[in-house]
Amino acid sequence: MRRRTARTDAQVPSAGRGLRRGTPALAIPFAVVALIGLVTVLLPPYERPWWVTGLAALSLVPVVVAYLASQRRSERSWLDPMAAYLLFPFSALLHDAAGAGAGGSSSGMTVLLLLPILWLAITGTLGQLWVASGLAVLTFVIPIVAIGPPGYAVGDWRRAVVWAAVTLVIAPVLQRIVRDLERQTRRARTANERVERLFDDAPHGVALLDTDGKIIRVNLAMAVMVGLDPPEMVGHSLGAFETPGEDRIEDHVGRLMSSRGETLVAECSVRDSGGNDLSVSLSSTVVGDRGMGEILMVNVVDISDRRRYLDRLTHLADHDVLTGLANRRRFDNELQRHLDRCRRDGPKGALLLLDLDNFKQVNDSLGHNVGDQLLVTIAGLLRRSIRSTDVVARLGGDEFAILLPDADQDAAQRVAELVVERVRTHATTLDGVGRRVSASVGAVTFLAASEHAADVLALADMTMYDAKEAGRNQVALLPEGDSRGPRTAARLMWQSRIEAALEHDRFELHLQPIMNLSNDRITSAEVLLRLREDDELVPPTRFVYIAERVGLMPQVDAWVVEHSVAMLAQLRRLDPEFELEVNLSGHSIGRPDVEQSIRDALAVHDVDPSALILEITETAAVGDVALARAFAERVTELGCSFALDDFGAGFGSFYYLKHLLFDYVKIDGEFVAQVHESSVDRTILRSIVGIAKDLGKQTVAEFVSHPRILEVCREEGVDFAQGFLIGKPVPYDEFVSSFLPSGLTTPEPVH
């Protein structure tokens, strides 16, 4: 309880602490009144001896001394009320000098007793007022007792009682009023100082304007924003600091004056003293001021960083991050606008589609950083090859597009040839395989596209492949007025042929045996896809890349998985330990429909998932390592195994071997085909096998076409061998009769 009381006393000031000390400015009026009283007594006629008046004048000396002594102290002390106490003898002497002729009752100087009482009511404590009450009573009582009648009548006791009442009753009320006024003044001053600090120290700019938009006052942040001192801005229109050519601030002020009571927000630009433009946000309202009428308070926030960030986001939404060119989204919008223009005004302009030849070799041999730098350089070459009104975009990978809105056929030919020449010239400065980098360009005018009634982008794509098939490093132009389409247009027919093959089961699966080198038995096989058309058996090299480009590869992979698992069920009846390897395209990795096909096929045919090995080429896995790993993790939970195909073909082979979930490493044939003759290839083979074994993975050597190659693979510890020496891809029946002589069973159809 004592501790709580102590805190309360410290927090709530006493009456004395709540009053101010007497200042010279406050003392001057009291001194003037005292001197007036003294001068008044000195005026004739004189009723008392001169020495009384002189003594009254001398009594002011200790009053002044006591006051000055109290002012020298920094804190309140007993000297503070002493000057007021010493005024009572002064008042008593003047009272006696003025009223000597007719007794104290006739004295007009009694009013001087108000001086010390008022002083203590303003500056003193309640206890000091009580002392003043006693002194006031003594001022009347002492003459009555000491002199007595007739000079002082007993009736002067009434006056003593009245003045005591004034001191004890009215003076404390006055003191409370003064104290409250002091507190209110202090609070108002504190509040005003707080507002001033908030205004001056606000982290954002604040400007006060008159109704004409002229600056009355600004804070430091606003002045710093424009690079001036606050006084230099006063009197100027706020719009004078806006970026030249804009009038948003003037419009903002006008709308603000017509929308009193509302807070309006706007954005504009201001120019600082250095000539730099800042993006700012204005938040303004009209406030009332007693002395100045209506004032416009404008909060100004520098949003330059936010504006740059938003502009950056907008830029990223429409531009390629690597090259800074327009991206596919932006290009599609520009192309659509141009097509709308062609529909209104007739076909005009041309479209170029460019693809870098042998770009994959740069990534695989020199690394993706070098490949990225090459793309950036090519982007710069393309920018310098076109006009500012043309549009160049990176559509993805190493594919670029150029929209020439006003070019005719000859102009399109010239620009395309210039691009090919500049890419070829730049490639000669590169080291290694970079020297073989070139560009194939397909050029189509919008007039030619309208004549063929076909999509201009599709025609440009097909024409570009005409350039590639013609030997690359050149331009293929679709001529106007020629009814024949691009030679590559035949590829469009493949889409319908692939769709028909899926619908009517025209695909076939062939099996290539894989030998286990630990026992020389054929314990597994790889499934290879073929397309049957009449009497022709079409290899996958002729249609798989088309299926990938038109988005049909996931459906093809789903078909392969379903029929492969059905075939695997039949093979495991002949050999319960038999395993089957099935290739998946990079376009199918992570596709829910393909994953569901795997699950459904394993469930329908009741096949042990461990017998199914899914092959993914290293280049497909490289496309998105995180996606490939997540896909492998989900399918591995089913019990399936994974093989990393064509290992060693990519630049980051060992990195991907570390970070991807694979059970088998299929060594790329590039390192196997000449391993019996090349010491370098053998060293690489030995390194791959050693690392794979240390990581707990098994190895499969592809392209084993010679007995000596097989012998080297055994010596270096390869686990499995695959190639023409082991066996060529053959249909199911031939595979069973040749490699599984224990029985011949035709696989059941998949429904």
Short mmCIF file of C-alpha atoms in Angstrom, two decimals, residues 61-471:
data_model
loop_
_atom_site.label_atom_id
_atom_site.label_comp_id
_atom_site.label_asym_id
_atom_site.label_seq_id
_atom_site.Cartn_x
_atom_site.Cartn_y
_atom_site.Cartn_z
CA VAL A 61 13.58 47.19 -0.05
CA PRO A 62 13.48 43.78 1.68
CA VAL A 63 10.56 42.88 -0.59
CA VAL A 64 12.68 43.52 -3.66
CA VAL A 65 15.71 41.79 -2.11
CA ALA A 66 13.69 38.70 -1.21
CA TYR A 67 12.18 38.55 -4.70
CA LEU A 68 15.54 38.88 -6.44
CA ALA A 69 17.08 36.27 -4.15
CA SER A 70 14.29 33.81 -5.01
CA GLN A 71 14.87 34.39 -8.75
CA ARG A 72 18.50 33.34 -8.45
CA ARG A 73 17.46 29.86 -7.34
CA SER A 74 16.55 27.37 -10.05
CA GLU A 75 14.05 25.57 -7.83
CA ARG A 76 11.34 26.72 -5.47
CA SER A 77 12.40 27.53 -1.88
CA TRP A 78 11.28 29.37 1.26
CA LEU A 79 12.33 32.65 -0.42
CA ASP A 80 9.55 32.44 -3.00
CA PRO A 81 6.69 33.49 -0.66
CA MET A 82 8.94 35.75 1.45
CA ALA A 83 8.49 38.80 -0.81
CA ALA A 84 4.72 38.46 -0.46
CA TYR A 85 4.95 38.15 3.32
CA LEU A 86 7.08 41.31 3.48
CA LEU A 87 4.37 43.23 1.62
CA PHE A 88 2.06 42.99 4.64
CA PRO A 89 4.15 45.47 6.77
CA PHE A 90 4.23 47.77 3.72
CA SER A 91 0.44 47.55 3.42
CA ALA A 92 0.01 48.10 7.17
CA LEU A 93 2.17 51.26 7.17
CA LEU A 94 0.29 52.73 4.17
CA HIS A 95 -2.98 51.79 5.78
CA ASP A 96 -1.96 53.60 8.96
CA ALA A 97 -0.53 56.63 7.11
CA ALA A 98 -3.65 57.07 5.02
CA GLY A 99 -6.15 56.56 7.78
CA ALA A 100 -4.52 58.29 10.73
CA GLY A 101 -6.89 61.19 10.84
CA ALA A 102 -10.11 59.22 11.10
CA GLY A 103 -8.95 55.82 12.21
CA GLY A 104 -8.29 52.74 10.22
CA SER A 105 -11.87 52.60 9.07
CA SER A 106 -11.38 55.50 6.69
CA SER A 107 -8.21 54.19 5.06
CA GLY A 108 -8.40 53.65 1.31
CA MET A 109 -5.09 51.77 1.28
CA THR A 110 -6.64 48.63 2.75
CA VAL A 111 -7.02 47.39 -0.82
CA LEU A 112 -3.21 46.98 -0.99
CA LEU A 113 -3.62 43.83 1.12
CA LEU A 114 -4.80 42.23 -2.11
CA LEU A 115 -1.28 42.40 -3.52
CA PRO A 116 0.36 39.67 -1.38
CA ILE A 117 -2.86 37.64 -1.33
CA LEU A 118 -3.20 37.67 -5.13
CA TRP A 119 0.52 36.97 -5.54
CA LEU A 120 0.34 33.88 -3.35
CA ALA A 121 -2.92 32.78 -4.98
CA ILE A 122 -1.09 32.81 -8.31
CA THR A 123 2.35 31.53 -7.26
CA GLY A 124 2.02 30.09 -3.76
CA THR A 125 0.65 27.02 -2.03
CA LEU A 126 -2.48 26.62 0.05
CA GLY A 127 -0.39 26.68 3.25
CA GLN A 128 1.18 29.95 2.20
CA LEU A 129 -2.30 31.38 1.72
CA TRP A 130 -3.12 30.42 5.27
CA VAL A 131 -0.06 32.30 6.46
CA ALA A 132 -1.21 35.28 4.38
CA SER A 133 -4.59 35.05 6.07
CA GLY A 134 -2.94 35.32 9.47
CA LEU A 135 -0.80 38.26 8.37
CA ALA A 136 -3.86 40.05 6.97
CA VAL A 137 -5.66 39.67 10.28
CA LEU A 138 -2.58 40.91 12.12
CA THR A 139 -2.46 43.95 9.85
CA PHE A 140 -5.82 45.01 11.31
CA VAL A 141 -5.46 43.64 14.83
CA ILE A 142 -2.05 45.08 15.74
CA PRO A 143 -3.11 48.77 15.26
CA ILE A 144 -6.37 48.11 17.10
CA VAL A 145 -4.55 46.57 20.04
CA ALA A 146 -1.49 48.81 20.00
CA ILE A 147 -3.15 52.20 19.35
CA GLY A 148 -6.77 51.56 20.18
CA PRO A 149 -9.58 54.06 20.05
CA PRO A 150 -10.20 56.65 18.93
CA GLY A 151 -7.54 56.14 16.16
CA TYR A 152 -8.74 52.56 15.61
CA ALA A 153 -12.17 51.51 16.64
CA VAL A 154 -13.10 48.10 17.79
CA GLY A 155 -15.23 47.91 14.65
CA ASP A 156 -12.10 47.32 12.64
CA TRP A 157 -12.32 43.73 13.87
CA ARG A 158 -15.07 43.27 11.28
CA ARG A 159 -12.67 44.32 8.54
CA ALA A 160 -10.07 41.85 9.88
CA VAL A 161 -12.63 39.05 9.76
CA VAL A 162 -13.64 39.96 6.21
CA TRP A 163 -10.04 40.01 4.99
CA ALA A 164 -9.34 36.73 6.73
CA ALA A 165 -12.36 35.30 4.91
CA VAL A 166 -11.05 36.69 1.63
CA THR A 167 -7.73 34.97 2.26
CA LEU A 168 -9.13 31.66 3.49
CA VAL A 169 -12.15 31.31 1.19
CA ILE A 170 -11.85 33.39 -1.96
CA ALA A 171 -8.08 33.18 -2.43
CA PRO A 172 -8.01 29.31 -2.54
CA VAL A 173 -10.78 29.40 -5.14
CA LEU A 174 -8.78 31.88 -7.13
CA GLN A 175 -5.74 29.66 -6.68
CA ARG A 176 -7.62 26.64 -8.07
CA ILE A 177 -8.79 28.73 -11.00
CA VAL A 178 -5.26 29.87 -11.68
CA ARG A 179 -3.96 26.36 -11.31
CA ASP A 180 -6.58 25.01 -13.74
CA LEU A 181 -5.78 27.76 -16.18
CA GLU A 182 -2.10 26.94 -15.87
CA ARG A 183 -2.79 23.27 -16.49
CA GLN A 184 -5.02 24.00 -19.44
CA THR A 185 -2.45 26.40 -20.84
CA ARG A 186 0.28 23.84 -20.33
CA ARG A 187 -1.80 21.13 -21.97
CA ALA A 188 -2.66 23.41 -24.86
CA ARG A 189 0.97 24.34 -25.23
CA THR A 190 2.02 20.69 -25.05
CA ALA A 191 -0.63 19.72 -27.58
CA ASN A 192 0.43 22.55 -29.84
CA GLU A 193 4.07 21.58 -29.51
CA ARG A 194 3.14 17.98 -30.25
CA VAL A 195 1.25 19.04 -33.35
CA GLU A 196 4.18 21.20 -34.38
CA ARG A 197 6.57 18.27 -33.89
CA LEU A 198 4.27 15.93 -35.78
CA PHE A 199 4.10 18.45 -38.59
CA ASP A 200 7.80 19.24 -38.70
CA ASP A 201 9.07 15.70 -38.04
CA ALA A 202 6.54 13.82 -40.19
CA PRO A 203 8.40 11.21 -42.30
CA HIS A 204 6.43 12.29 -45.37
CA GLY A 205 5.89 15.73 -46.83
CA VAL A 206 3.11 17.95 -45.51
CA ALA A 207 2.06 21.22 -47.11
CA LEU A 208 -0.54 23.72 -45.95
CA LEU A 209 -2.13 25.68 -48.80
CA ASP A 210 -4.56 28.52 -49.01
CA THR A 211 -7.67 28.22 -51.12
CA ASP A 212 -5.71 29.41 -54.17
CA GLY A 213 -3.26 26.55 -53.86
CA LYS A 214 -0.39 28.70 -52.60
CA ILE A 215 1.89 27.32 -49.94
CA ILE A 216 1.46 28.71 -46.43
CA ARG A 217 3.80 26.31 -44.74
CA VAL A 218 5.68 23.08 -45.47
CA ASN A 219 7.52 20.69 -43.20
CA LEU A 220 11.15 19.69 -43.55
CA ALA A 221 10.40 16.40 -45.32
CA MET A 222 8.51 18.25 -48.04
CA ALA A 223 11.32 20.74 -48.46
CA VAL A 224 13.94 17.98 -48.62
CA MET A 225 11.84 16.22 -51.24
CA VAL A 226 12.17 19.14 -53.64
CA GLY A 227 15.64 20.15 -52.47
CA LEU A 228 14.77 23.59 -51.01
CA ASP A 229 14.49 25.23 -47.60
CA PRO A 230 10.93 25.55 -46.24
CA PRO A 231 10.87 29.38 -46.41
CA GLU A 232 11.84 29.23 -50.10
CA MET A 233 8.65 27.32 -50.90
CA VAL A 234 6.24 29.57 -48.99
CA GLY A 235 4.16 31.80 -51.25
CA HIS A 236 4.59 29.63 -54.33
CA SER A 237 1.86 27.48 -55.84
CA LEU A 238 2.30 23.80 -55.07
CA GLY A 239 1.74 23.15 -58.76
CA ALA A 240 4.90 25.14 -59.52
CA PHE A 241 6.94 22.18 -58.26
CA GLU A 242 5.17 19.69 -60.51
CA THR A 243 6.97 18.14 -63.46
CA PRO A 244 6.61 20.55 -66.41
CA GLY A 245 3.82 19.64 -68.78
CA GLU A 246 1.57 18.19 -66.10
CA ASP A 247 -1.32 19.88 -64.30
CA ARG A 248 -2.46 17.13 -61.98
CA ILE A 249 -1.81 19.14 -58.81
CA GLU A 250 -3.90 22.07 -60.03
CA ASP A 251 -6.68 19.69 -60.96
CA HIS A 252 -6.35 17.98 -57.57
CA VAL A 253 -6.67 21.30 -55.71
CA GLY A 254 -9.68 22.28 -57.81
CA ARG A 255 -11.47 19.01 -57.08
CA LEU A 256 -10.59 19.36 -53.41
CA MET A 257 -12.22 22.78 -53.14
CA SER A 258 -15.39 21.45 -54.72
CA SER A 259 -15.43 18.38 -52.45
CA ARG A 260 -15.05 19.89 -48.99
CA GLY A 261 -15.22 17.38 -46.18
CA GLU A 262 -13.74 14.61 -48.30
CA THR A 263 -10.24 13.23 -48.52
CA LEU A 264 -8.99 13.08 -52.08
CA VAL A 265 -6.08 10.98 -53.28
CA ALA A 266 -4.07 11.51 -56.45
CA GLU A 267 -0.70 10.63 -57.93
CA CYS A 268 1.60 12.96 -59.82
CA SER A 269 5.25 13.79 -60.40
CA VAL A 270 7.26 16.60 -58.85
CA ARG A 271 10.64 17.84 -60.00
CA ASP A 272 13.33 18.56 -57.41
CA SER A 273 15.93 21.31 -57.60
CA GLY A 274 18.34 18.92 -59.31
CA GLY A 275 15.96 18.28 -62.20
CA ASN A 276 14.98 14.77 -61.07
CA ASP A 277 11.34 13.67 -61.22
CA LEU A 278 9.78 11.98 -58.22
CA SER A 279 6.53 10.04 -58.24
CA VAL A 280 4.40 11.19 -55.30
CA SER A 281 1.01 10.38 -53.84
CA LEU A 282 -1.18 13.25 -52.63
CA SER A 283 -3.73 12.78 -49.86
CA SER A 284 -5.56 16.05 -49.17
CA THR A 285 -8.44 17.49 -47.22
CA VAL A 286 -9.86 20.92 -46.34
CA VAL A 287 -9.56 21.91 -42.67
CA GLY A 288 -10.91 24.96 -40.87
CA ASP A 289 -8.70 27.45 -39.05
CA ARG A 290 -10.14 30.18 -36.78
CA GLY A 291 -7.58 32.70 -37.78
CA MET A 292 -7.04 31.87 -41.46
CA GLY A 293 -10.32 30.35 -42.56
CA GLU A 294 -10.09 27.29 -44.79
CA ILE A 295 -6.72 25.61 -45.26
CA LEU A 296 -5.83 22.76 -47.59
CA MET A 297 -3.68 20.15 -45.88
CA VAL A 298 -1.80 18.02 -48.40
CA ASN A 299 0.16 14.93 -47.41
CA VAL A 300 2.85 14.18 -50.00
CA VAL A 301 4.42 10.70 -49.98
CA ASP A 302 7.34 9.78 -52.22
CA ILE A 303 6.27 6.60 -54.02
CA SER A 304 9.13 6.56 -56.51
CA ASP A 305 10.42 3.20 -55.21
CA ARG A 306 6.93 1.71 -55.31
CA ARG A 307 6.35 3.13 -58.78
CA ARG A 308 9.65 1.67 -59.98
CA TYR A 309 8.71 -1.67 -58.43
CA LEU A 310 5.30 -1.65 -60.11
CA ASP A 311 6.87 -0.61 -63.39
CA ARG A 312 9.33 -3.46 -62.96
CA LEU A 313 6.50 -5.92 -62.37
CA THR A 314 4.68 -4.57 -65.42
CA HIS A 315 7.86 -4.90 -67.43
CA LEU A 316 8.42 -8.47 -66.25
CA ALA A 317 4.84 -9.36 -67.16
CA ASP A 318 5.52 -8.38 -70.79
CA HIS A 319 9.24 -9.01 -71.18
CA ASP A 320 11.61 -11.92 -71.06
CA VAL A 321 13.66 -11.89 -67.87
CA LEU A 322 16.88 -13.08 -69.49
CA THR A 323 17.04 -11.04 -72.69
CA GLY A 324 14.75 -8.10 -71.94
CA LEU A 325 12.86 -8.70 -75.18
CA ALA A 326 9.10 -8.91 -75.35
CA ASN A 327 7.87 -12.29 -74.11
CA ARG A 328 5.31 -14.63 -75.63
CA ARG A 329 2.41 -12.87 -73.89
CA ARG A 330 3.42 -9.44 -75.15
CA PHE A 331 4.11 -10.75 -78.63
CA ASP A 332 0.71 -12.45 -78.84
CA ASN A 333 -0.95 -9.15 -77.91
CA GLU A 334 1.07 -7.21 -80.50
CA LEU A 335 0.34 -9.85 -83.13
CA GLN A 336 -3.37 -9.74 -82.34
CA ARG A 337 -3.43 -5.94 -82.64
CA HIS A 338 -1.70 -6.17 -86.00
CA LEU A 339 -4.16 -8.83 -87.20
CA ASP A 340 -7.02 -6.51 -86.20
CA ARG A 341 -5.35 -3.76 -88.22
CA CYS A 342 -5.02 -6.11 -91.19
CA ARG A 343 -8.72 -6.96 -91.00
CA ARG A 344 -9.56 -3.24 -91.11
CA ASP A 345 -7.04 -1.99 -93.64
CA GLY A 346 -6.01 -5.10 -95.53
CA PRO A 347 -3.05 -7.49 -95.01
CA LYS A 348 0.24 -5.72 -94.53
CA GLY A 349 3.55 -6.51 -92.86
CA ALA A 350 5.50 -9.69 -92.25
CA LEU A 351 6.39 -12.16 -89.52
CA LEU A 352 9.80 -13.76 -89.04
CA LEU A 353 10.34 -16.81 -86.84
CA LEU A 354 13.93 -17.60 -85.89
CA ASP A 355 15.42 -20.68 -84.25
CA LEU A 356 19.08 -21.15 -83.33
CA ASP A 357 20.72 -24.20 -84.89
CA ASN A 358 22.79 -26.48 -82.62
CA PHE A 359 22.00 -24.37 -79.58
CA LYS A 360 21.60 -27.49 -77.44
CA GLN A 361 25.27 -28.29 -78.00
CA VAL A 362 26.21 -24.99 -76.39
CA ASN A 363 24.23 -25.82 -73.24
CA ASP A 364 25.48 -29.41 -73.11
CA SER A 365 29.13 -28.69 -73.83
CA LEU A 366 29.77 -25.22 -72.40
CA GLY A 367 27.05 -25.01 -69.76
CA HIS A 368 23.81 -23.12 -69.35
CA ASN A 369 25.53 -19.91 -68.32
CA VAL A 370 27.28 -19.73 -71.67
CA GLY A 371 24.00 -20.59 -73.40
CA ASP A 372 22.22 -17.81 -71.56
CA GLN A 373 24.91 -15.32 -72.50
CA LEU A 374 24.59 -16.37 -76.13
CA LEU A 375 20.84 -15.75 -76.01
CA VAL A 376 21.42 -12.29 -74.55
CA THR A 377 23.89 -11.51 -77.33
CA ILE A 378 21.50 -12.76 -80.02
CA ALA A 379 18.76 -10.59 -78.53
CA GLY A 380 21.02 -7.56 -78.93
CA LEU A 381 21.75 -8.49 -82.55
CA LEU A 382 18.04 -8.73 -83.27
CA ARG A 383 17.33 -5.33 -81.70
CA ARG A 384 19.96 -3.72 -83.89
CA SER A 385 18.55 -5.38 -87.00
CA ILE A 386 15.07 -3.86 -86.84
CA ARG A 387 13.41 -0.45 -86.60
CA SER A 388 11.92 1.00 -83.45
CA THR A 389 8.40 0.38 -84.78
CA ASP A 390 9.09 -3.35 -85.20
CA VAL A 391 8.62 -5.91 -82.42
CA VAL A 392 11.15 -8.58 -81.50
CA ALA A 393 10.29 -11.23 -78.90
CA ARG A 394 11.70 -14.35 -77.36
CA LEU A 395 9.00 -16.99 -77.57
CA GLY A 396 10.86 -19.52 -75.46
CA GLY A 397 14.12 -21.45 -75.40
CA ASP A 398 16.13 -20.43 -78.46
CA GLU A 399 13.13 -19.35 -80.52
CA PHE A 400 12.59 -15.70 -81.46
CA ALA A 401 9.94 -13.84 -83.44
CA ILE A 402 10.09 -10.51 -85.29
CA LEU A 403 6.96 -8.61 -86.29
CA LEU A 404 7.51 -6.13 -89.14
CA PRO A 405 4.22 -4.17 -89.29
CA ASP A 406 4.99 -2.25 -92.49
CA ALA A 407 7.34 -4.58 -94.39
CA ASP A 408 6.59 -6.09 -97.79
CA GLN A 409 7.97 -9.37 -99.07
CA ASP A 410 11.31 -7.91 -100.21
CA ALA A 411 11.84 -6.04 -96.94
CA ALA A 412 11.07 -9.19 -94.94
CA GLN A 413 13.62 -11.11 -97.04
CA ARG A 414 16.29 -8.46 -96.43
CA VAL A 415 15.72 -8.33 -92.66
CA ALA A 416 15.73 -12.13 -92.41
CA GLU A 417 18.98 -12.43 -94.38
CA LEU A 418 20.55 -9.67 -92.25
CA VAL A 419 19.65 -11.57 -89.07
CA VAL A 420 21.10 -14.84 -90.40
CA GLU A 421 24.30 -13.07 -91.46
CA ARG A 422 24.78 -11.33 -88.12
CA VAL A 423 24.20 -14.52 -86.13
CA ARG A 424 26.65 -16.39 -88.37
CA THR A 425 29.25 -13.62 -88.03
CA HIS A 426 28.91 -13.55 -84.27
CA ALA A 427 29.16 -17.34 -84.02
CA THR A 428 32.60 -17.26 -85.64
CA THR A 429 33.88 -15.46 -82.55
CA LEU A 430 32.80 -18.28 -80.24
CA ASP A 431 34.99 -21.13 -79.07
CA GLY A 432 34.29 -24.82 -79.39
CA VAL A 433 30.91 -25.98 -80.60
CA GLY A 434 29.71 -22.39 -80.60
CA ARG A 435 31.26 -22.08 -84.05
CA ARG A 436 28.46 -24.28 -85.38
CA VAL A 437 25.71 -22.03 -84.04
CA SER A 438 23.60 -20.46 -86.77
CA ALA A 439 20.03 -19.31 -87.34
CA SER A 440 17.19 -20.70 -89.41
CA VAL A 441 14.54 -18.11 -90.24
CA GLY A 442 11.06 -18.58 -91.63
CA ALA A 443 9.48 -15.47 -93.17
CA VAL A 444 5.80 -15.05 -94.02
CA THR A 445 3.98 -11.90 -95.11
CA PHE A 446 0.47 -11.36 -93.83
CA LEU A 447 -0.67 -11.21 -97.45
CA ALA A 448 0.72 -14.70 -98.07
CA ALA A 449 -0.94 -15.93 -94.86
CA SER A 450 -4.30 -14.52 -96.02
CA GLU A 451 -3.87 -16.27 -99.39
CA HIS A 452 -3.40 -19.60 -97.64
CA ALA A 453 -6.17 -18.85 -95.14
CA ALA A 454 -3.90 -20.19 -92.40
CA ASP A 455 -2.53 -18.95 -89.10
CA VAL A 456 0.46 -16.74 -89.80
CA LEU A 457 2.42 -18.01 -86.80
CA ALA A 458 1.89 -21.64 -87.83
CA LEU A 459 2.98 -20.84 -91.38
CA ALA A 460 6.09 -19.05 -90.10
CA ASP A 461 6.90 -22.04 -87.90
CA MET A 462 6.57 -24.47 -90.79
CA THR A 463 8.55 -22.20 -93.10
CA MET A 464 11.32 -22.03 -90.49
CA TYR A 465 11.53 -25.82 -90.51
CA ASP A 466 11.80 -25.65 -94.27
CA ALA A 467 14.97 -23.62 -93.68
CA LYS A 468 16.26 -26.21 -91.22
CA GLU A 469 15.58 -29.11 -93.59
CA ALA A 470 17.27 -27.20 -96.40
CA GLY A 471 20.52 -27.22 -94.43
#
